[in-house]
């Protein structure tokens, strides 16, 4: 069985939490005591049915305001698959929490209110989906019950969204008309919309192929920790512990340690006490080399002939996530795997106007602003462009004065 | 990769990040199945080396004797260090006041002992076995969850957490709670325990013992429970789905003697795991409130 990770995005009141509540409820993933807790809380919809949104709004402040502030993770499974849902906030003020929920997703579900159509938040969320290179997008046109299940309303939203994605890096988009409140096209095909011939939502989620893009990426093994027991029996034991991100490694592969450039050959791959021939993408293993070379946390093992560029100067798309704006004169910390180094802004290349999605030259980066910046780092970095290997092309910026994570970086180019 | 392999690889990755990022981490060990699973994962992450952290147990003094016996045996076999913080010490020092009355529990008191133990040893990271599927406030928590110098969680000011990059940088006095099995469900943990052949305390399996019914829940009769003439003690076949201290953990009637029976039982259950935790039922935001004050 595999796991599909997806997140939901939409404006406030588009019904995200209701949609997730409905999925959980209709797949019998809500247990009696949790239902009892909802009944105790006594939150009802206008028509007297239970308000399923309360299943995901886990914080007091969220229940008081009826909005989602931070990501809630929910889990359910069917006979076909396991699912991890990141229920992310729709409110513009909490976009950074949406980015948190979205960063690990295989699929983005964009909710659009059938009555309102494509709005600014749809544009912003879709832009972020494009920026984070989420492999699949599903548009759920919600509240179809409020527009008399009108086929033409659905088609209009679909046309508008297709036009929106023309300028974005979104390859695969599917569309389903739903009513999360009434349960139309969630688990079962809706009798109210015979004109829709596609799968209802749950079937779609069970059958969509999970992107294998990472497995075709070049193999990278960031070293997290060096295991050296230094006991009498294991005097010469030296294992590099880490996780494969993209590609796979085999015993006998010639490898190079980055950024130093020292070469060696894989002698042994271990998972706990088991010896493996291959460490596939995503595996946490221990690698032994034939030579004693200087490798420590922060270094990356790659295959000979597949070395990434190494540079102290690079460009990255950036999503600013702190209330305090970017200060181009300040030195920030960049964290990339186990490596942390000082960086400074060389040049603000552009900023995106989220209304028009046009590039502008403004250098002011405030909360939720997106754009492209050129940086210079104190130490050399071995990174891939984000679109070639997400796991080796993403990094975060940290404000060293308060240790907050202030920006997400997606590397586009190393000079 | 199969889903259990994926979850295992993620947890090992997180444990190694703790080792790489912190000076003085600790693994919070309760003697329950989730923290026992964490110990197993730590062996996979760091053997044949030693763990880069001790195990820390906050002992309420009201534990199931089976849990303590299991803990000591496990630690002896591991050859790792165990540090125990005693709630009784916090009571004796006058830092907390024992609750009175029929429903008295030391559950809430352990937060103070935990924070004192963290301060005494200068721990900068505490690894815990909490899972997001357990409870709705936990569903909101990051993998690396920063606590201020008072041990408090501020759910409105959580750091963004992108991809698998965990920012563990903190100021002196702050600490980070780390949850490597955040993305596991109760069933995942049991399936993993079965696959790996992990040993558990006997109270997870069906056995007979004296119980009394409180607020519709079956509580183990013990010296720690204030039992009066209104209580009816019954000898019943039960097991525990979750293991906290004896005053706040309820039993469920069960015929599950083996791990396969337990997995079948959970699949068919209509009640969540924490449905048997009195500590969550205090109010709608019971868990959120405890987490804000420093509970893990």
XYZ file of C-alpha atoms in Angstrom:
711
model
C 0.000 0.000 0.000
C 1.256 3.525 -0.708
C 0.568 6.953 0.817
C -0.900 9.945 -1.021
C -0.128 13.272 0.624
C -2.405 16.093 -0.410
C -3.433 19.492 0.814
C -6.446 21.685 0.335
C -6.326 25.363 -0.554
C -9.039 27.908 -1.048
C -10.315 31.206 0.294
C -11.902 31.616 3.686
C -15.379 30.048 3.647
C -14.815 28.062 0.479
C -15.515 25.001 2.588
C -12.094 23.356 2.864
C -12.544 22.078 6.370
C -16.063 20.943 5.508
C -14.725 19.033 2.508
C -12.156 17.232 4.649
C -14.687 16.625 7.391
C -16.964 15.129 4.757
C -14.220 12.843 3.387
C -13.384 11.624 6.878
C -17.045 11.206 7.821
C -18.080 9.395 4.658
C -15.113 6.996 4.821
C -16.063 6.131 8.433
C -12.827 7.661 9.677
C -14.569 9.613 12.414
C -15.005 7.571 15.553
C -17.899 7.706 17.983
C -16.147 9.653 20.719
C -14.957 12.255 18.203
C -18.509 12.597 16.860
C -19.698 12.874 20.432
C -17.199 15.688 20.984
C -18.662 17.514 17.967
C -22.159 17.048 19.308
C -21.020 18.332 22.701
C -19.547 21.402 21.052
C -22.982 21.837 19.474
C -21.920 23.547 16.298
C -24.508 23.153 13.608
C -24.955 24.259 10.055
C -27.978 26.376 9.114
C -29.948 23.308 8.085
C -29.305 21.581 11.437
C -26.749 19.063 10.176
C -23.461 18.639 12.065
C -20.717 21.119 11.253
C -17.955 18.809 10.045
C -15.396 21.616 9.878
C -14.885 21.263 13.624
C -13.108 17.956 12.949
C -10.091 19.837 11.667
C -10.199 23.169 13.456
C -8.133 21.968 16.393
C -7.316 25.225 18.144
C -9.546 27.235 20.421
C -8.865 30.393 18.420
C -9.912 28.605 15.230
C -13.170 27.355 16.657
C -13.961 30.807 18.029
C -13.381 32.521 14.703
C -14.543 29.687 12.478
C -11.359 29.913 10.410
C -8.281 27.747 9.996
C -5.106 29.412 11.298
C -2.533 26.658 11.053
C -2.163 23.400 9.195
C -3.991 20.410 10.665
C -2.851 16.988 9.529
C -5.488 14.293 9.179
C -5.114 10.622 8.368
C -7.419 8.096 6.798
C -7.235 5.023 4.686
C -9.343 2.971 2.336
C -8.747 -0.490 0.889
C -6.697 1.135 -1.865
C -4.467 3.655 -0.212
C -3.413 5.613 2.870
C -3.927 9.362 2.889
C -2.303 12.233 4.743
C -4.254 15.476 4.432
C -2.777 18.846 5.262
C -5.758 21.114 5.926
C -4.189 24.488 5.254
C -5.489 27.983 6.009
C -7.160 29.998 3.303
C -6.763 33.354 5.001
C -4.150 35.545 3.353
C -2.528 36.314 6.691
C -1.651 32.633 7.158
C -0.288 31.891 3.690
C 3.012 30.779 5.217
C 1.191 27.994 7.033
C -0.303 26.948 3.737
C 3.199 26.756 2.273
C 4.201 24.535 5.206
C 1.330 22.149 4.476
C 1.927 22.227 0.739
C 5.668 21.649 0.664
C 5.477 17.859 1.028
C 2.298 17.265 -0.976
C 1.868 15.038 -4.036
C -1.419 16.717 -4.920
C -3.025 20.109 -4.390
C -6.790 20.373 -4.128
C -7.854 23.907 -4.982
C -11.341 24.721 -3.814
C -13.319 27.284 -5.728
C -16.715 28.553 -4.615
C -19.036 28.006 -7.608
C -20.772 31.310 -6.862
C -17.571 33.352 -6.767
C -15.368 31.633 -9.340
C -11.622 32.293 -9.616
C -10.623 34.958 -7.072
C -7.344 36.515 -5.944
C -6.670 33.763 -3.390
C -7.148 31.141 -6.139
C -4.478 32.942 -8.126
C -2.152 33.232 -5.156
C -2.571 29.601 -4.114
C -2.124 28.361 -7.675
C 0.991 30.446 -7.999
C 2.395 28.855 -4.847
C 1.467 25.387 -6.133
C 3.385 26.221 -9.294
C 6.319 27.625 -7.318
C 6.539 24.553 -5.081
C 6.196 22.321 -8.167
C 3.355 20.201 -6.735
C 2.993 17.470 -9.360
C -0.829 17.292 -9.544
C -3.660 19.762 -9.158
C -7.329 18.993 -8.634
C -9.845 21.823 -8.791
C -12.970 21.109 -6.748
C -15.727 23.502 -7.734
C -17.618 23.558 -4.426
C -21.082 24.670 -3.330
C -22.646 23.400 -6.562
C -25.865 23.007 -4.542
C -26.002 26.815 -4.254
C -26.025 27.240 -8.048
C -28.645 24.568 -8.756
C -25.942 22.123 -9.904
C -25.644 24.156 -13.090
C -23.296 22.628 -15.661
C -22.517 26.006 -17.229
C -21.274 27.425 -13.898
C -18.807 24.542 -13.654
C -17.649 25.047 -17.249
C -17.127 28.758 -16.686
C -14.896 28.116 -13.632
C -12.987 25.483 -15.602
C -12.363 27.854 -18.512
C -11.224 30.626 -16.181
C -8.871 28.311 -14.326
C -7.376 26.944 -17.535
C -6.604 30.497 -18.576
C -4.980 31.152 -15.181
C -2.652 28.144 -15.437
C -1.401 29.087 -18.908
C 1.177 31.341 -17.309
C 2.072 28.882 -14.513
C 4.202 25.786 -14.167
C 1.230 23.483 -13.587
C 1.127 20.452 -15.833
C -1.780 18.277 -14.793
C -5.150 19.692 -13.735
C -8.375 17.764 -13.117
C -11.810 19.183 -12.230
C -14.668 17.829 -10.115
C -17.939 19.660 -9.283
C -18.868 18.982 -5.637
C -20.951 20.019 -2.682
C -18.909 19.258 0.410
C -21.869 20.196 2.593
C -24.329 17.848 0.887
C -21.807 15.179 -0.074
C -22.257 15.449 -3.859
C -19.418 13.758 -5.788
C -17.392 13.194 -2.630
C -17.655 9.444 -2.113
C -20.510 8.646 -4.471
C -21.363 9.999 -7.888
C -23.908 12.787 -7.496
C -27.402 12.164 -8.848
C -27.774 15.946 -9.015
C -25.082 16.299 -11.669
C -25.619 13.545 -14.238
C -23.733 15.731 -16.738
C -20.453 15.070 -14.885
C -18.940 11.788 -16.043
C -15.612 11.844 -14.154
C -14.792 10.084 -10.888
C -16.095 11.378 -7.574
C -13.405 12.794 -5.289
C -12.552 9.706 -3.234
C -12.192 7.481 -6.308
C -9.976 10.145 -7.888
C -7.757 10.206 -4.789
C -7.523 6.421 -4.717
C -6.443 6.089 -8.317
C -4.279 9.095 -9.199
C -0.686 7.957 -9.870
C 1.782 9.328 -7.313
C 4.514 11.196 -9.110
C 7.721 9.226 -9.491
C 9.641 12.305 -10.634
C 12.065 12.095 -7.710
C 13.100 8.583 -8.640
C 14.467 9.739 -11.955
C 16.397 12.582 -10.334
C 20.134 12.274 -9.790
C 21.039 10.408 -6.622
C 21.930 12.534 -3.595
C 22.810 11.420 -0.062
C 23.161 14.253 2.453
C 25.141 12.973 5.429
C 23.327 13.663 8.697
C 25.508 11.910 11.237
C 28.677 9.849 11.326
C 28.456 6.595 13.292
C 31.769 5.772 14.985
C 31.320 3.440 17.951
C 35.100 3.441 18.724
C 34.773 0.281 20.796
C 37.368 -2.514 20.812
C 35.367 -4.749 18.453
C 34.268 -1.910 16.171
C 37.437 0.084 16.261
C 37.483 0.830 12.519
C 33.737 1.171 12.028
C 32.845 4.435 10.301
C 29.358 4.691 8.773
C 27.728 7.703 7.154
C 24.093 7.954 8.227
C 21.593 9.792 6.055
C 18.637 9.539 3.702
C 18.644 9.098 -0.070
C 16.895 11.965 -1.863
C 16.296 11.201 -5.513
C 17.803 8.310 -7.417
C 19.378 5.278 -5.727
C 22.806 4.042 -4.648
C 24.319 0.573 -5.041
C 27.232 -1.187 -3.430
C 30.188 -0.677 -5.770
C 29.036 2.738 -7.029
C 31.882 5.236 -7.386
C 30.858 8.328 -5.406
C 32.089 11.848 -4.759
C 31.706 13.810 -1.528
C 30.434 17.353 -2.126
C 31.523 20.065 -1.857
C 35.069 18.741 -1.164
C 35.151 16.655 -4.367
C 36.945 13.658 -2.799
C 36.089 10.382 -4.526
C 35.580 6.844 -3.174
C 33.490 3.706 -3.751
C 30.495 2.407 -1.758
C 31.699 -0.620 0.195
C 28.581 -1.443 2.150
C 25.008 -0.215 2.697
C 23.257 -0.972 5.998
C 19.745 -0.543 7.351
C 19.932 -1.387 11.054
C 21.872 -4.666 10.992
C 20.722 -5.701 7.504
C 23.073 -5.348 4.559
C 21.447 -3.985 1.391
C 22.601 -4.006 -2.208
C 20.624 -0.903 -3.098
C 19.484 2.137 -1.135
C 16.464 3.471 -2.988
C 14.994 6.952 -2.978
C 13.698 7.897 0.464
C 15.591 5.188 2.373
C 17.367 6.075 5.631
C 20.551 3.984 5.632
C 24.203 3.892 6.652
C 26.814 3.976 3.858
C 30.404 2.768 4.183
C 33.143 3.800 1.747
C 36.333 2.000 0.752
C 38.499 5.007 1.654
C 38.817 7.064 4.808
C 38.002 10.521 3.520
C 36.929 13.565 5.452
C 33.122 13.592 5.424
C 30.883 15.101 8.065
C 27.334 16.353 8.585
C 26.387 18.770 5.834
C 28.355 16.997 3.104
C 26.508 15.260 0.267
C 27.488 11.996 -1.426
C 26.664 11.837 -5.148
C 27.533 9.419 -7.938
C 30.719 9.982 -9.895
C 29.820 11.916 -13.042
C 26.587 13.336 -11.560
C 28.064 16.096 -9.421
C 25.858 19.135 -8.845
C 27.256 22.605 -9.366
C 29.115 24.018 -6.368
C 28.939 27.742 -5.834
C 28.823 30.583 -3.373
C 26.506 32.544 -5.634
C 23.008 31.456 -6.596
C 19.535 32.594 -7.588
C 16.382 31.424 -5.896
C 12.655 31.954 -6.015
C 11.648 33.064 -2.578
C 8.500 33.104 -0.486
C 8.849 35.520 2.429
C 7.166 34.192 5.560
C 7.925 36.601 8.372
C 6.045 39.659 9.592
C 9.319 41.562 9.601
C 10.252 42.452 6.003
C 13.425 41.376 4.260
C 16.328 43.626 5.163
C 18.754 43.456 2.209
C 21.571 44.833 4.347
C 21.304 42.042 6.899
C 23.115 38.720 6.928
C 20.781 35.733 7.156
C 21.430 32.042 7.746
C 20.633 29.537 5.038
C 19.822 25.947 6.005
C 20.170 23.317 3.302
C 20.044 19.756 4.713
C 22.642 19.498 7.435
C 24.467 22.578 6.258
C 23.956 26.064 7.655
C 25.849 29.018 6.243
C 25.622 32.806 6.246
C 24.127 34.456 3.180
C 23.478 37.952 1.979
C 21.274 39.441 -0.686
C 23.174 40.410 -3.843
C 20.282 41.555 -5.946
C 16.505 41.528 -5.889
C 15.775 40.335 -9.404
C 12.012 40.772 -9.270
C 8.956 40.659 -7.109
C 5.599 39.270 -8.197
C 2.473 41.395 -8.014
C -0.042 38.873 -6.732
C -2.957 40.759 -8.285
C -1.686 40.521 -11.817
C 1.050 37.858 -11.425
C 3.294 40.345 -13.245
C 6.942 40.808 -12.286
C 7.907 44.132 -10.814
C 11.209 45.553 -9.654
C 10.239 46.413 -6.081
C 12.792 45.382 -3.481
C 10.408 45.399 -0.512
C 9.679 41.820 0.603
C 7.008 41.601 3.279
C 4.926 38.770 4.677
C 3.711 36.415 1.916
C 5.612 38.222 -0.855
C 7.102 36.144 -3.631
C 9.910 36.909 -6.054
C 13.425 36.071 -7.154
C 16.656 37.033 -5.412
C 20.354 36.530 -6.027
C 22.333 35.490 -2.946
C 25.948 35.085 -1.969
C 26.915 32.507 0.682
C 29.881 32.297 3.044
C 30.448 28.585 2.367
C 30.188 26.838 -1.001
C 26.885 24.998 -1.527
C 26.223 21.873 -3.619
C 22.655 22.315 -4.774
C 20.455 21.268 -7.667
C 17.854 23.486 -9.263
C 14.583 22.888 -7.383
C 12.824 21.665 -10.497
C 15.514 18.994 -11.042
C 15.547 17.681 -7.465
C 13.118 19.257 -5.011
C 14.856 17.751 -2.006
C 18.251 19.128 -2.975
C 16.993 22.406 -4.417
C 14.988 23.696 -1.470
C 16.377 25.651 1.465
C 15.174 27.941 4.235
C 16.350 31.320 5.453
C 16.675 31.931 9.176
C 16.889 35.284 10.928
C 19.863 34.807 13.244
C 18.575 37.398 15.706
C 15.483 35.416 16.695
C 16.052 32.054 14.934
C 12.744 32.284 13.062
C 12.329 30.666 9.663
C 11.688 33.709 7.491
C 11.666 32.428 3.913
C 11.431 29.386 1.665
C 13.991 29.244 -1.133
C 13.680 27.319 -4.365
C 17.002 27.335 -6.175
C 16.800 28.218 -9.838
C 20.441 28.687 -10.809
C 23.955 28.370 -9.384
C 26.534 30.674 -10.887
C 8.609 1.645 -0.748
C 5.849 0.200 1.388
C 4.150 2.721 3.699
C 5.725 1.256 6.846
C 9.166 1.575 5.244
C 8.374 5.186 4.323
C 7.243 6.021 7.857
C 10.270 4.259 9.350
C 12.695 6.085 7.025
C 11.127 9.442 7.910
C 11.344 8.753 11.669
C 14.992 7.644 11.439
C 15.763 10.778 9.427
C 14.167 12.977 12.110
C 16.035 11.220 14.947
C 19.334 11.784 13.148
C 18.462 15.446 12.631
C 18.072 15.728 16.403
C 21.497 14.151 16.888
C 23.009 16.513 14.327
C 21.375 19.739 15.459
C 21.339 19.654 19.262
C 23.938 19.682 22.001
C 21.937 17.896 24.651
C 18.867 16.025 23.451
C 16.807 13.489 25.398
C 14.226 10.873 24.506
C 11.080 11.088 26.629
C 10.193 7.546 27.536
C 6.822 6.788 29.087
C 6.854 3.020 28.854
C 3.965 3.159 26.390
C 3.984 1.563 22.949
C 4.782 4.803 21.106
C 7.919 5.542 23.085
C 8.952 1.872 22.937
C 8.617 2.167 19.157
C 10.807 5.293 19.299
C 13.512 3.356 21.128
C 13.385 0.699 18.418
C 13.695 3.403 15.742
C 16.627 4.961 17.624
C 18.394 1.613 17.498
C 17.889 1.595 13.728
C 19.137 5.176 13.468
C 22.289 4.913 15.595
C 23.472 1.313 16.046
C 26.119 0.006 16.290
C 26.892 3.348 17.973
C 25.436 4.506 21.280
C 22.327 6.679 21.354
C 23.335 10.356 21.313
C 20.772 10.942 24.078
C 19.584 9.401 27.355
C 16.057 8.128 27.932
C 14.087 10.340 30.327
C 11.087 9.041 32.223
C 8.788 11.325 34.169
C 7.511 9.041 36.888
C 4.203 10.134 38.390
C 4.580 7.472 41.088
C 1.217 6.151 39.924
C 2.465 3.990 37.104
C 1.359 0.507 36.321
C 3.956 -1.745 38.005
C 4.129 -3.727 34.745
C 5.292 -0.569 32.908
C 8.114 0.122 35.359
C 9.296 -3.489 35.302
C 9.248 -3.410 31.517
C 11.138 -0.100 31.439
C 13.935 -1.382 33.659
C 14.322 -4.578 31.681
C 14.381 -2.683 28.370
C 16.999 -0.216 29.597
C 19.185 -3.008 30.982
C 19.110 -4.739 27.585
C 19.822 -1.528 25.665
C 22.848 -0.434 27.631
C 21.697 3.188 27.428
C 21.300 5.758 30.203
C 17.942 6.304 31.924
C 17.139 9.474 33.845
C 14.007 9.476 36.010
C 12.247 12.644 37.130
C 9.897 11.992 40.061
C 6.622 13.874 40.480
C 6.875 12.909 44.164
C 10.024 15.063 44.394
C 8.114 18.049 42.974
C 5.352 17.454 45.543
C 7.847 17.100 48.405
C 9.607 20.287 47.329
C 6.267 22.090 47.456
C 6.399 22.987 43.746
C 3.080 21.341 43.053
C 0.134 20.441 45.207
C -1.422 17.047 44.974
C -5.053 17.083 43.849
C -7.607 15.966 46.392
C -10.857 14.095 46.185
C -12.200 11.161 44.312
C -10.919 12.124 40.878
C -7.429 13.186 41.944
C -4.719 12.510 39.356
C -1.064 13.391 39.095
C -1.312 13.746 35.322
C -1.327 17.539 35.342
C 1.505 17.684 37.886
C 3.976 15.893 35.660
C 4.380 18.965 33.423
C 6.183 20.749 36.287
C 8.459 17.770 36.900
C 9.151 17.509 33.178
C 10.127 21.187 32.913
C 12.295 20.903 36.038
C 14.034 17.815 34.665
C 14.666 19.604 31.361
C 16.118 22.602 33.215
C 18.205 20.517 35.619
C 19.934 18.606 32.821
C 19.922 21.462 30.320
C 18.144 19.468 27.617
C 17.724 21.475 24.419
C 15.574 18.926 22.600
C 13.106 16.344 23.877
C 11.990 13.586 21.548
C 8.440 12.418 22.161
C 6.161 9.733 20.779
C 3.127 11.971 20.201
C 1.216 11.431 16.972
C -0.928 13.876 15.050
C -3.793 11.417 14.707
C -4.214 11.204 18.481
C -5.917 14.466 19.193
C -6.942 17.629 17.365
C -4.433 19.987 19.022
C -1.671 17.474 18.267
C -2.834 17.452 14.637
C -1.556 21.027 14.490
C 1.912 20.445 15.796
C 5.134 20.725 13.821
C 7.731 17.919 13.789
C 10.162 20.355 15.500
C 8.026 22.279 17.970
C 9.742 25.158 19.722
C 8.927 25.832 23.393
C 9.810 29.087 25.096
C 11.836 29.310 28.278
C 8.690 28.546 30.272
C 8.162 25.379 28.240
C 5.103 26.855 26.551
C 3.787 26.025 23.092
C 2.384 28.977 21.176
C 0.174 27.496 18.458
C -0.305 30.863 16.773
C 3.405 31.430 16.321
C 4.694 28.135 14.987
C 7.628 28.327 12.619
C 6.957 27.429 9.008
C 8.308 23.922 8.368
C 9.206 23.237 4.765
C 9.962 19.928 3.039
C 12.167 17.928 5.364
C 14.184 20.889 6.596
C 13.805 21.260 10.350
C 14.934 24.472 11.980
C 16.139 23.553 15.465
C 17.886 26.831 16.279
C 16.876 28.183 19.668
C 17.875 30.728 22.285
C 19.327 29.587 25.567
C 16.579 28.363 27.881
C 14.227 27.412 25.065
C 13.845 23.829 23.990
C 12.425 21.920 21.065
C 9.996 19.040 21.283
C 10.555 16.636 18.413
C 7.983 14.141 17.191
C 9.460 11.552 14.805
C 6.265 9.505 14.516
C 3.962 12.498 13.937
C 2.685 10.980 10.710
C 1.940 7.515 12.076
C -1.559 6.415 13.019
C -2.364 4.087 15.903
C -2.801 1.253 13.416
C 0.539 2.045 11.741
C 2.281 1.737 15.111
C 0.678 -1.649 15.772
C 1.439 -2.926 12.278
C 5.034 -1.820 12.731
C 5.287 -3.455 16.174
C 4.008 -6.676 14.597
C 6.367 -6.478 11.636
C 9.410 -5.736 13.770
C 8.514 -8.090 16.614
C 8.799 -5.287 19.202
C 8.091 -6.394 22.795
C 5.498 -4.512 24.889
C 4.361 -4.383 28.521
C 1.791 -7.068 29.288
C -1.010 -4.600 30.064
C -1.532 -3.925 26.338
C -2.858 -7.476 26.049
C -6.013 -8.946 27.520
C -5.728 -9.950 31.160
C -7.973 -10.138 34.210
C -7.878 -7.521 36.934
C -9.984 -5.581 39.430
C -11.641 -2.555 37.865
C -14.187 0.032 38.868
C -16.423 2.094 36.591
C -15.947 5.873 36.687
C -17.788 8.175 34.287
C -18.502 5.210 32.049
C -14.807 4.239 31.909
C -13.156 1.163 33.393
C -10.362 2.195 35.756
C -7.858 -0.229 37.243
C -8.434 -0.548 40.981
C -5.237 0.446 42.733
C -3.952 2.160 45.857
C -3.658 5.368 43.805
C -7.368 5.570 43.062
C -9.576 6.966 45.801
C -12.114 4.159 46.064
C -15.070 4.623 48.381
C -18.137 2.646 49.396
C -20.074 3.744 46.282
C -17.569 2.097 43.967
C -18.159 -1.462 42.842
C -14.981 -3.445 42.237
C -15.333 -6.019 39.473
C -12.879 -8.633 38.220
C -12.906 -8.312 34.421
C -11.065 -9.240 31.282
C -9.538 -6.016 29.945
C -6.556 -4.470 28.217
C -5.141 -0.932 27.873
C -4.947 0.817 24.510
C -2.822 3.624 25.824
C -0.652 3.702 28.898
C -0.469 6.779 31.079
C -0.631 6.647 34.831
C -3.172 4.492 36.652
C -5.448 7.353 37.605
C -6.062 8.674 34.113
C -5.840 5.653 31.819
C -8.960 3.605 31.313
C -9.100 -0.032 30.268
C -11.280 -1.502 27.547
C -13.022 -4.873 27.781
C -11.002 -7.066 25.461
C -10.292 -10.626 24.411
C -7.195 -9.580 22.437
C -4.376 -11.822 23.665
C -2.078 -11.478 20.691
C -0.987 -8.664 18.470
C -3.124 -9.912 15.559
C -6.199 -9.763 17.831
C -5.290 -6.186 18.806
C -4.971 -5.082 15.192
C -8.362 -6.641 14.397
C -9.856 -4.978 17.458
C -8.572 -1.517 16.466
C -9.819 -1.907 12.921
C -13.318 -2.598 14.211
C -13.303 -0.080 17.053
C -15.626 2.896 17.016
C -13.774 4.707 19.786
C -10.461 6.508 19.360
C -7.377 5.623 21.342
C -7.536 8.757 23.471
C -11.217 8.078 24.144
C -9.837 6.147 27.106
C -7.891 9.112 28.467
C -9.661 10.988 31.214
C -7.105 13.777 30.918
C -8.451 14.743 27.476
C -12.037 14.943 28.629
C -11.662 17.808 31.040
C -12.664 20.267 28.329
C -12.810 20.761 24.572
C -9.322 22.294 24.621
C -7.820 20.082 27.375
C -4.859 18.953 25.276
C -4.213 22.379 23.753
C -4.194 23.960 27.209
C -1.796 21.368 28.619
C 0.524 21.713 25.629
C 0.560 25.482 26.031
C 1.717 25.051 29.606
C 4.532 22.667 28.741
C 3.060 19.161 28.456
C 4.578 17.232 25.580
